[in-house]
Amino acid sequence: MGGKVLLANVDIPGIRGFDTYRAHGGYIAVEKALREMTATEVSLEVHKSGLRGRGGAGFPTGLKWSFLDRKSDKPRYLVCNADESEPGTFKDRYLMHHLPHLLLEGLIISSYALGVETCYIYIRGEFKYLVGVLEKAIKEAYQHGFLGERILGTGFSLKIYVHPGAGAYICGEETALLESLEGKRGNPRIKPPFPAFKGLYGCPTVVNNVETLAAVGPIINMGGEAYAKIGRGRSTGTKLISACGHINNPGVYEIEMGLPVEDFIYAPRYCGGIANDKLLKAVIPGGSSVPILPADLILNTAQGEQRLMTFESLAEGDFESGTMLGSGGFIVLDEDACIVRNTLNLTRFYRHESCGQCSPCREGTGWMEKVLHRIEHGEGKMSDIDLLVRVAKNIEGNTICPLGDAAAWPVASAIRHFRREFVYHVKFPEVVKNIDHGAIQSDTELLIPDSGTGIKYW
Amino acid sequence: MIKVTIDNIPVEVEDGTTILQAARKIGGKVVPPAMCYYTNLKGSGGKCRTCLVKVAQSSVKDPRPMAKLVASCSTPVQDGMVVQNLTSPEVVEARKGVVEFLLLNHPLDCPVCDQAGECDLQDLSFGYGMEETATEEERREFPVKDIGENIQLHMNRCILCYRCVYVADQLTDKRLHGILYRGDVSEISTFISNSVTNDFSGNMIDVCPVGALTDKTFRFKSRVWFLKPMNAHRSCSTCTGKVTAWMFGNEIYRVTGRKDRFGEVEEFICNECRYEKKTLNDWEIEGPRRIKRQSVISANHYEEMKKQSVIKPIEGLMEPPE
Ligand SMILES: Cc1cc2nc3c(=O)[nH]c(=O)nc-3n(C[C@H](O)[C@H](O)[C@H](O)COP(=O)(O)O)c2cc1C
Ligand code: SF4
Ligand code: SF4
Ligand code: FES
């Protein structure tokens, strides 16, 4: 299976069990790292690979590891962030479900590199069925001497625990996660201090996403430099994309970074085009928090360059005309989708998930939801649209954690790119009350012409 | 010592000081309003976002500005840091936004609220808020609750600053009080309707910046501006016994901790002093206590009230420190 790094073996029957996994090259990376490499060498390979965090922010993993306070005499912790609750993102679930041992390999090698002896997997509460899958895999790893005391006869020991959350999106934010893991209310902490210095129980801690850590095994196997050759520019390697919405083939795909967005949407081996022969209207490419882009801007940048699936290309144009790769939750909306309703839905989510600690997010998310609810239900005013823009602006950047931004961006970008649709809702309340799809597709004046790429879209 | 500049005024402070504390050292207009931070409560701050300031230069070593506005109460200063409070239009705008958020669900029932006249939210909205309200949404409502014999909770007025939670956590031995639920339906509550009875629980009333937690022994007795705040003390085995007695003629209407010019109590007092000692015989009266509030009182003298707006960046001092 060309180009696949994480999911290369996912189709092999029984790969979830230790024996099959081992028979297909499993745990060779652990052996290599622990027997042939020093901790520093492992970190160096990860650094060379150019691996960037897959949890949303894209922070270079090697750099993050280098911040870990190694002078402290306290124990260090590695925490695997498996809280995956962002609407549209379901790649970690897939990975853990099918390849639990790949994750464990990554955890063992990373712990070795970081000098960690206790590692936690903080898993979303709703993924209860995966707790058993992971615990079974952990048990198998203990039985075969890859976990526990003095692994492979080296001086390195490691324990891994699985800790389910209680169903709060905010516990995916790394410091809220640590609070929750400590048994407290999952409120994000005020930073600094960063977890690298004061994390779990006040000890130096690294928090990484499931996919990030799962990539560490393959990186050790192939070498950091080889991994860095996959992908494009500073977006190295492959990325799991969970595609959903109005497409023919929803699912989880592993793509090489640098794949054109257009190919990802239309190629039969990926999304396979828009379902029911409809036209593409908009895409939210990185999980619900990232700005929505209309069809023309997601396929090509404002400068007319083809948009690629990389951190850089998707961000091209900043907030004016760009978006973000985020966590890779790729949500596709067809011509019938109602942007106002979609935005309302997302805002409702953020309001529900705000921890309520800081005033802009606690009050602002609720306010935006109420205003959007009015507009969607034909009771909006023209001034409401600018009000939304203002509220979003007052939240953005002024909060403790990025959930505030995550709530503000969808609203701000929807209005930036689809203002006419909001205006339509205000102007024709009777029409929007009686239909449950995108309100203005019948208004020919508002159609965006085919830009000549050969693909018809709105 | 570390040198920082706030609104063009230089000040020297110790390493580890926060921007807010450095500004308080200067005093006057450069001090950002703080609704959740409380010096004596460990871990407090960072939540209300009224104290946001702009860092135009991070330090001597790293002269870049910080990307976002930062909470001055929880950001430590660095050598050579340049901070803008009222000299930054961005800060004034953001603060306006925060005030608007804090008032969004506030019932504005000042006419029937015991806190009126000594309420940080009144001062804040007067000093930094907007003239009109943009919201037409319904405000959220909670029933009024008693939490213990002497404290009444009006959750509608609460701004979720968490100060009372830190009091419960740090001053009382059994914590029965905390925050339930999340987001904009969060509420202050006690563990399965338990009463809050610990010796120091009454301090929640003093730290509460609004009228969410009020003293039931003082309920509807008088508007605070009709009372004279007097420093008083007694020998007490539980606390230092140093309080402010609020008097009308020779009667003591209520007893609170002594608040400094930033509205923070100097020493926490015990419940016996607060609720049970209300006659002149109980106290040695020292003399009147000067109270500076924008909104109202200072022993019946209204202090100058002024709307804060952006100050043009000027050379030198903006205003002599207090
Ligand atoms: C509101 C919020 C929710 C988040 N949820 C997740 C999550 O479910 N999974 C995740 O890996 N990272 C999540 N993050 C990002 C984490 O805070 C953190 O950046 C990430 O786990 C770091 O791992 P990485 O460097 O490997 O990406 C979330 C962040 C925020 C602000
Ligand atoms: S931004 Fe929202 S979720 Fe994050 S700390 Fe503030 S209130 Fe909580
Ligand atoms: S009750 Fe008062 S002190 Fe407690 S969180 Fe609310 S506003 Fe703050
Ligand atoms: S006082 Fe700083 S955020 Fe509240």
Short mmCIF file of C-alpha atoms and ligand atoms in Angstrom, two decimals, chain B residues 158-164 188 208-210 212-213, ligand 3:
data_model
loop_
_atom_site.label_atom_id
_atom_site.label_comp_id
_atom_site.label_asym_id
_atom_site.label_seq_id
_atom_site.Cartn_x
_atom_site.Cartn_y
_atom_site.Cartn_z
CA CYS B 158 -22.60 36.10 40.15
CA ILE B 159 -19.81 36.72 37.67
CA LEU B 160 -18.14 33.37 38.38
CA CYS B 161 -14.90 34.90 39.53
CA TYR B 162 -14.21 31.81 41.68
CA ARG B 163 -13.00 33.90 44.61
CA CYS B 164 -15.48 32.35 47.01
CA ILE B 188 -22.08 28.29 42.77
CA CYS B 208 -17.40 38.57 46.30
CA PRO B 209 -17.03 41.49 43.89
CA VAL B 210 -20.78 41.70 43.31
CA ALA B 212 -24.05 37.44 44.74
CA LEU B 213 -23.01 36.59 48.28
S1 SF4 C 3 -20.55 34.22 44.23
FE1 SF4 C 3 -19.33 36.11 44.20
S2 SF4 C 3 -17.29 35.43 44.81
FE2 SF4 C 3 -18.39 33.60 44.24
S3 SF4 C 3 -17.89 33.29 42.07
FE3 SF4 C 3 -19.80 34.46 42.14
S4 SF4 C 3 -19.17 36.59 42.00
FE4 SF4 C 3 -17.35 35.41 42.56
#
